[in-house]
mmCIF file of C-alpha atoms in Angstrom:
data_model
loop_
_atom_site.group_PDB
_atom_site.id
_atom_site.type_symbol
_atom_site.label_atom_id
_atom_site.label_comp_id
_atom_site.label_asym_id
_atom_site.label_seq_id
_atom_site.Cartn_x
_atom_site.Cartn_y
_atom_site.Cartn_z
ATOM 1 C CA UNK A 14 2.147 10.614 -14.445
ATOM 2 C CA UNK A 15 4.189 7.962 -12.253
ATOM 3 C CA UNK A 16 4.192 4.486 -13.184
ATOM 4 C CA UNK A 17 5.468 1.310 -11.777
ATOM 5 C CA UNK A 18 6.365 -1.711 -13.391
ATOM 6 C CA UNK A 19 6.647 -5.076 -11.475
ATOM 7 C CA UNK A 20 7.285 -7.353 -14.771
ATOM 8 C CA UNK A 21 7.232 -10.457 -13.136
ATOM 9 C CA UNK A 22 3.835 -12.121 -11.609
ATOM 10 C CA UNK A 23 5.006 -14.997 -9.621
ATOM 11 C CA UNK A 24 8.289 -16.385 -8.756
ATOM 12 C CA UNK A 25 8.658 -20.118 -7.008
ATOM 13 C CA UNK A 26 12.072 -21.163 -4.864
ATOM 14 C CA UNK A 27 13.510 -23.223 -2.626
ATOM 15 C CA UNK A 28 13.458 -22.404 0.583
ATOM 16 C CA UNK A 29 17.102 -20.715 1.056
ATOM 17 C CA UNK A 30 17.540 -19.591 -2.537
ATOM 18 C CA UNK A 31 17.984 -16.160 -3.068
ATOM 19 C CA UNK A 32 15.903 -14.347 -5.744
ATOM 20 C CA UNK A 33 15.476 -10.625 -6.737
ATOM 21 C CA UNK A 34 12.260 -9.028 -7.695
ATOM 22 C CA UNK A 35 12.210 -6.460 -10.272
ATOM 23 C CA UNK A 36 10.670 -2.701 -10.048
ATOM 24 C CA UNK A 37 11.016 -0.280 -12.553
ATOM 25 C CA UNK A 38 9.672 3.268 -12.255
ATOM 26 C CA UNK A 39 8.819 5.871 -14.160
ATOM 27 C CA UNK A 40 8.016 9.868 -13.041
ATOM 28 C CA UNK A 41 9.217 13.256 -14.149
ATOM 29 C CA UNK A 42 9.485 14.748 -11.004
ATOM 30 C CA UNK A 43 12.679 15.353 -9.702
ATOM 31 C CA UNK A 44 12.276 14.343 -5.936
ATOM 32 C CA UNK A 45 10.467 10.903 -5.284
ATOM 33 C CA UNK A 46 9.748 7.901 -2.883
ATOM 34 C CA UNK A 47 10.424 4.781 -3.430
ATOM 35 C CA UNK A 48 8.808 2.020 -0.944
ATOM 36 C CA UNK A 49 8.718 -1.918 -0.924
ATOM 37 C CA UNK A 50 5.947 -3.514 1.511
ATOM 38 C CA UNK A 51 4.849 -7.141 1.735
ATOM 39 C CA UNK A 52 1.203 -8.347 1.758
ATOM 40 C CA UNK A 53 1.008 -11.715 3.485
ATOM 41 C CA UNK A 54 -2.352 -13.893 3.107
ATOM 42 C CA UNK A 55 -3.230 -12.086 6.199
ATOM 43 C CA UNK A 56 -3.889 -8.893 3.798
ATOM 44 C CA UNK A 57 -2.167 -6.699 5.692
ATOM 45 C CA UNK A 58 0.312 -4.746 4.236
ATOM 46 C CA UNK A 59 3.759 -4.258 6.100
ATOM 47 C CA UNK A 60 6.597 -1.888 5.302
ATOM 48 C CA UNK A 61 9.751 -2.947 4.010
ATOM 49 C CA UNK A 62 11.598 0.532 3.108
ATOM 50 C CA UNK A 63 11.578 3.965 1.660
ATOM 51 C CA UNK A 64 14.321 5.484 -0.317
ATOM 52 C CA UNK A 65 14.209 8.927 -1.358
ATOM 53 C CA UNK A 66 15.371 9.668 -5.155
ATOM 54 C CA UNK A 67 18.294 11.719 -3.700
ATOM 55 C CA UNK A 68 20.001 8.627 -1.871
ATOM 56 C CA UNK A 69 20.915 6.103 -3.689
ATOM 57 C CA UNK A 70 23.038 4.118 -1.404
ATOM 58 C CA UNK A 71 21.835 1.170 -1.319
ATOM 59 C CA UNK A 72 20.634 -1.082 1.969
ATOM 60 C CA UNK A 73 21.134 -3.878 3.687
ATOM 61 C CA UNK A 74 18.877 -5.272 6.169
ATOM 62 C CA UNK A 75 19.052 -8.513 7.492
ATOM 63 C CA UNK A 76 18.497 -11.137 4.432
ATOM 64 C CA UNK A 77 16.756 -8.188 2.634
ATOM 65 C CA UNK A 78 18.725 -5.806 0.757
ATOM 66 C CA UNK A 79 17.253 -3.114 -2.104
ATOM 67 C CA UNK A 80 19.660 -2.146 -4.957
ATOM 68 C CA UNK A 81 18.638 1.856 -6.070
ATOM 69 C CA UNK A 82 20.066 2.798 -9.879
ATOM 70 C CA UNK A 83 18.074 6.076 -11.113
ATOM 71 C CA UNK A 84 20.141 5.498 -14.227
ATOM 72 C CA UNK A 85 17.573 2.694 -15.164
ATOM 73 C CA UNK A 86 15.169 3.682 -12.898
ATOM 74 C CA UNK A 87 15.249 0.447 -11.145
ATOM 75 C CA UNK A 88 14.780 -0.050 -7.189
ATOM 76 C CA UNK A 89 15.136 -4.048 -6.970
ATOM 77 C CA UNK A 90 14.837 -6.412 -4.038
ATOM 78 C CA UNK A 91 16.732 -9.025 -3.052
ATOM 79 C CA UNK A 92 15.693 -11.907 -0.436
ATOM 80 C CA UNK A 93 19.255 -13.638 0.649
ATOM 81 C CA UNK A 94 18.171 -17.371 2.313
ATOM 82 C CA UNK A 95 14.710 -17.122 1.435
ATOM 83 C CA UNK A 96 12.318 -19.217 4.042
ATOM 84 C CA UNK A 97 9.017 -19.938 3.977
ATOM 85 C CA UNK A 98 8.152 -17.062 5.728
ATOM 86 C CA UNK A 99 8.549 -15.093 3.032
ATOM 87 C CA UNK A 100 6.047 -16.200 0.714
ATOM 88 C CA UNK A 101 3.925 -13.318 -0.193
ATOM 89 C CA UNK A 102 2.884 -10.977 -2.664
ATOM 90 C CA UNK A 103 5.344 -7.959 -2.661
ATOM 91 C CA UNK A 104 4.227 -4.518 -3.901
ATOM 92 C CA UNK A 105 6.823 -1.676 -5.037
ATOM 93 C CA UNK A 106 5.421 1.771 -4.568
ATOM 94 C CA UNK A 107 6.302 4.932 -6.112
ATOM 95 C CA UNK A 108 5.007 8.701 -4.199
ATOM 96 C CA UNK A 109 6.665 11.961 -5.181
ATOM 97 C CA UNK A 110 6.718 13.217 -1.692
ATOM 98 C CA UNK A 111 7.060 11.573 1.446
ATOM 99 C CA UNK A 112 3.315 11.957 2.684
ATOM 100 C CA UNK A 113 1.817 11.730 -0.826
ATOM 101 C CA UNK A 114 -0.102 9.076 -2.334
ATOM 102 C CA UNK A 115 1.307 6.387 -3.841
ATOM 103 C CA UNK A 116 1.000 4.146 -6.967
ATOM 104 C CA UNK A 117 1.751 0.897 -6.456
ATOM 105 C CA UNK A 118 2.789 -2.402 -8.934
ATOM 106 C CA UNK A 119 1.129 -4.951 -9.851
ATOM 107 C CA UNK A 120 3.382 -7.151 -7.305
ATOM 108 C CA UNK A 121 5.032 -10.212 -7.262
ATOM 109 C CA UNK A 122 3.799 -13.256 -5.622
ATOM 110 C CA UNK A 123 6.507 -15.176 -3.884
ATOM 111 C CA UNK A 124 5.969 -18.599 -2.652
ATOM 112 C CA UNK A 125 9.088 -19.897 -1.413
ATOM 113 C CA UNK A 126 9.048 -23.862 -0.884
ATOM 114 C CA UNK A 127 10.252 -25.868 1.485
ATOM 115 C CA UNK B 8 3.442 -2.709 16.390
ATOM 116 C CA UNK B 9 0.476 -1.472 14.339
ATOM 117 C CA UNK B 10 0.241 2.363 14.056
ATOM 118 C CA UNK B 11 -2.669 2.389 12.349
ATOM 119 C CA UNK B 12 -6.096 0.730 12.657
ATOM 120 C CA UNK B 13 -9.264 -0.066 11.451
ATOM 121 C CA UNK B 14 -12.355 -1.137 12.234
ATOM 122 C CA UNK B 15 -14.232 -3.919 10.747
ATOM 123 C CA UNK B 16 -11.631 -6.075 10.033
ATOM 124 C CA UNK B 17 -14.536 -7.629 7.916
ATOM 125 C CA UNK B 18 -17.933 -6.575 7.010
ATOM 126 C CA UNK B 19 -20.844 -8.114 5.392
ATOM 127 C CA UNK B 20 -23.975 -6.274 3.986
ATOM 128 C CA UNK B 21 -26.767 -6.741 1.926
ATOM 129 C CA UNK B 22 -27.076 -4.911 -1.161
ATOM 130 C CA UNK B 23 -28.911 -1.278 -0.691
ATOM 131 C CA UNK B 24 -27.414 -0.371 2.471
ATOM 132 C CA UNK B 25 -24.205 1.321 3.940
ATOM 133 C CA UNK B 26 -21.506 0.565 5.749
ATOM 134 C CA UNK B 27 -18.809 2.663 7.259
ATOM 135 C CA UNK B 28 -15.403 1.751 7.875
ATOM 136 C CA UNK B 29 -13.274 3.309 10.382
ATOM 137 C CA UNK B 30 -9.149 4.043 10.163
ATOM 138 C CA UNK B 31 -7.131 5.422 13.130
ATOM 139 C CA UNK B 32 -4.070 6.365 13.528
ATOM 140 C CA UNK B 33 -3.185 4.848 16.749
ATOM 141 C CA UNK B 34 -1.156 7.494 19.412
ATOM 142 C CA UNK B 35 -0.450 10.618 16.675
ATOM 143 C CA UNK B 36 -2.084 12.620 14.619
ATOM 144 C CA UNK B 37 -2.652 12.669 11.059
ATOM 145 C CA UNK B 38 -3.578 15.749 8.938
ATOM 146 C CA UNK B 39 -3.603 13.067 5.523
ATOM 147 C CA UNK B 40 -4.819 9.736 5.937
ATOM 148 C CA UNK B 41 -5.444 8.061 2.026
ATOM 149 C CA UNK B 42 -8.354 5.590 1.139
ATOM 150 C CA UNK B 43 -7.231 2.332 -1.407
ATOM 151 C CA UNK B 44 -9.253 -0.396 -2.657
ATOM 152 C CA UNK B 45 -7.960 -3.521 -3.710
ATOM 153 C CA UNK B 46 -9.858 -6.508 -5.609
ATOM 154 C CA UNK B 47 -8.835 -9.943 -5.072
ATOM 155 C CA UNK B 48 -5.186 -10.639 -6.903
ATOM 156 C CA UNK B 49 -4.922 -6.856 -7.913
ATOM 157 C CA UNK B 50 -2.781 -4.054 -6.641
ATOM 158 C CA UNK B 51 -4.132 -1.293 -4.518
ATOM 159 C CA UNK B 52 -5.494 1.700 -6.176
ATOM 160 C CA UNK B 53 -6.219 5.168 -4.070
ATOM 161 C CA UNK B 54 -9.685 5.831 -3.961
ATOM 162 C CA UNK B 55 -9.300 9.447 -2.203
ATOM 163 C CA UNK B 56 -7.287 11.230 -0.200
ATOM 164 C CA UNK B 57 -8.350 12.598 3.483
ATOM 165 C CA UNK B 58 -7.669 15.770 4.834
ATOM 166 C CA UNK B 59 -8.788 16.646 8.309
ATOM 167 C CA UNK B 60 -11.248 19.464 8.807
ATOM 168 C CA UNK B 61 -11.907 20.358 4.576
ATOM 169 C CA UNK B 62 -13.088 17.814 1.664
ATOM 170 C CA UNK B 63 -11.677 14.656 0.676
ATOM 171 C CA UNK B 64 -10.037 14.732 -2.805
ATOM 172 C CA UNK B 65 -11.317 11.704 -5.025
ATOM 173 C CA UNK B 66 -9.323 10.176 -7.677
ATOM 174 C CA UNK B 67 -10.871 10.497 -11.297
ATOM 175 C CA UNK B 68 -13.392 7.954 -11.575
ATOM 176 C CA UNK B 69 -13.941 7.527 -8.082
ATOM 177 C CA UNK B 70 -18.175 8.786 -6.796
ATOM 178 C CA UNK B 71 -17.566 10.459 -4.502
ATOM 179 C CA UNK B 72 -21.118 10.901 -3.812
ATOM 180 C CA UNK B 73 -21.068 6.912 -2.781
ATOM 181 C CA UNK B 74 -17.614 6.578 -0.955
ATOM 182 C CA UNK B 75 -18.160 9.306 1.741
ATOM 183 C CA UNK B 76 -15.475 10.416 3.608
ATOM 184 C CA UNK B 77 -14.846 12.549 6.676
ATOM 185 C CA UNK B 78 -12.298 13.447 8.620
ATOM 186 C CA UNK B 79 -13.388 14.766 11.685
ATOM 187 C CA UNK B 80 -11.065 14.442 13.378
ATOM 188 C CA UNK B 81 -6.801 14.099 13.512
ATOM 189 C CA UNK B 82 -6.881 10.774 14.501
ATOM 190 C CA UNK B 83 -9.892 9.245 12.654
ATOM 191 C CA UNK B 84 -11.362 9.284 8.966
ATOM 192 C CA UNK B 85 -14.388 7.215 7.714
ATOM 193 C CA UNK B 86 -15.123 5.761 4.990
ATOM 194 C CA UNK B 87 -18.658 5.256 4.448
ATOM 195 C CA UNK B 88 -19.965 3.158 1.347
ATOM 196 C CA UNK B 89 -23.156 4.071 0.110
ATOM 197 C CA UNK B 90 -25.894 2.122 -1.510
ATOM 198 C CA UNK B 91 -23.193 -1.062 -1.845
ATOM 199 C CA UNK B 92 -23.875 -3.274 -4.568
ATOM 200 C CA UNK B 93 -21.440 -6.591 -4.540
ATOM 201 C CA UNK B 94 -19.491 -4.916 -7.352
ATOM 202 C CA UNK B 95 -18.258 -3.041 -4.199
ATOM 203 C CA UNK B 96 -17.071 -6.402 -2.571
ATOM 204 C CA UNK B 97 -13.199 -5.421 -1.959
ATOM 205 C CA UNK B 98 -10.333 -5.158 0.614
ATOM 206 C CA UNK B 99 -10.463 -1.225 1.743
ATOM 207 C CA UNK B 100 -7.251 -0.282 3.265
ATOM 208 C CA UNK B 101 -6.330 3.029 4.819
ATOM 209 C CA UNK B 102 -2.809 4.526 5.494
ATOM 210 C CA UNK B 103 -1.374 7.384 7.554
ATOM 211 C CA UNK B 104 2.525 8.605 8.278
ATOM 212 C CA UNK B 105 3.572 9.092 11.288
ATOM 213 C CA UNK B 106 5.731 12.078 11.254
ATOM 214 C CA UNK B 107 9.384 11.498 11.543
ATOM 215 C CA UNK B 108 9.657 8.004 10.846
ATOM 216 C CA UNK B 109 9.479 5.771 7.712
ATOM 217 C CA UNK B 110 6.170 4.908 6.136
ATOM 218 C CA UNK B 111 2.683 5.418 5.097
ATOM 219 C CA UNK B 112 2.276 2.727 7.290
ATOM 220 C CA UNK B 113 -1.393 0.982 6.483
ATOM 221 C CA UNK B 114 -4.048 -0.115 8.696
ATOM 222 C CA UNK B 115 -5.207 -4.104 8.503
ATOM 223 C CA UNK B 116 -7.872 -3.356 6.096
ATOM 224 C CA UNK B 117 -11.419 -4.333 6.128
ATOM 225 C CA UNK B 118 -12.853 -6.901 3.892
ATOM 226 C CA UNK B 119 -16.638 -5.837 2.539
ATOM 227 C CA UNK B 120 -18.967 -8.288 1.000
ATOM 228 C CA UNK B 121 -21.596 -7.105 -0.507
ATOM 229 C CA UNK B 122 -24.484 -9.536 -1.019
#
């Protein structure tokens, strides 16, 4: 069975603080998805990334980047400058193929303060 | 843009009757699209996935005999709620890849409230 772990509910900053949130994983297979999206109060959920389990160079993307380590099965994300605009609940999501269902997190809410 | 869409953004019923929701897949087609519900300050959970032109496959505790789905088509699956009680009040959001890019990418959703 694939699990994900979001261990922390709700993180407050200052607007242009940077802060991390957390995903740990867990599956057996050997070839897997990894995804980020963002779920504004809008409800609609947007699309960050996917990463499949055999690349694990990690990405940089504006002020977002995502740090991949299978050794601790971690795939974390890290807002650089956070703004306003990024307050949000964020979901990690595992799938173990890339058009396969996925199993999300609990997810983090994010409210970044001005 | 959105690649996916769906149609009520927001629904409101009274208990006893059914409501379908619609999610397209907006300029390509999609063999799988996948159902998830998701209660207010919870995470998404699949309900079932779609397959165009055979069955739906439900996830275990999901009645399928209440959330009816076709797929009719390869740009269109339905979810149709049966019978709603207000236990069935949720955020129902599809999703759908579109081949050779990134993604599932996932439709608006549609807010039900079942009264």
């Amino acid at each position: 069975a694939q699990k994900v772990t979001q261990a922390q509910t709700e993180i407050s900053v200052v607007e242009k603080e940077d802060v991390t949130l957390d995903c740990v994983y867990e599956t057996r297979d050997t070839t897997y998805y990894l995804f980020w999206y963002k779920q504004p109060p809008s409800g609609e959920l947007v699309f960050l990334i996917r990463r499949n389990s055999f690349d694990e160079q990690n990405e940089i993307s504006g002020r977002y980047s995502w740090n991949f380590q299978k050794s601790t099965s971690s795939f974390n994300f890290t807002i650089t400058a956070s703004q306003v605009v990024d307050s949000a609940v964020y979901f990690c999501a595992l799938s173990p193929g890339a058009n396969s269902k996925l199993t999300f997190g609990k997810g983090i809410t994010l409210s970044v303060r001005p | 843009g959105a690649v996916v869409s769906q149609h009520p953004s927001w629904v409101i019923c009274k208990s006893g009757t059914s409501v379908k929701i619609e999610c397209r897949s907006l300029d390509f087609q999609a063999t799988t699209m996948f159902w998830y519900r998701q209660f207010p300050k919870q995470s998404l959970m699949l309900m079932a996935t779609s397959n165009e032109g055979s069955k739906a496959t439900y996830e275990q505790g999901v009645e399928k005999d209440k959330f009816l789905i076709n797929h009719a088509s390869l740009t269109l699956s339905t979810l149709t709620v049966t019978s709603a009680h207000p236990e069935d009040s949720s955020f129902y959001i599809c999703s759908a890849r579109l081949p050779g890019t990134s993604g599932p990418y996932f439709g608006p959703g549609t807010r039900l409230t079942v009264t």
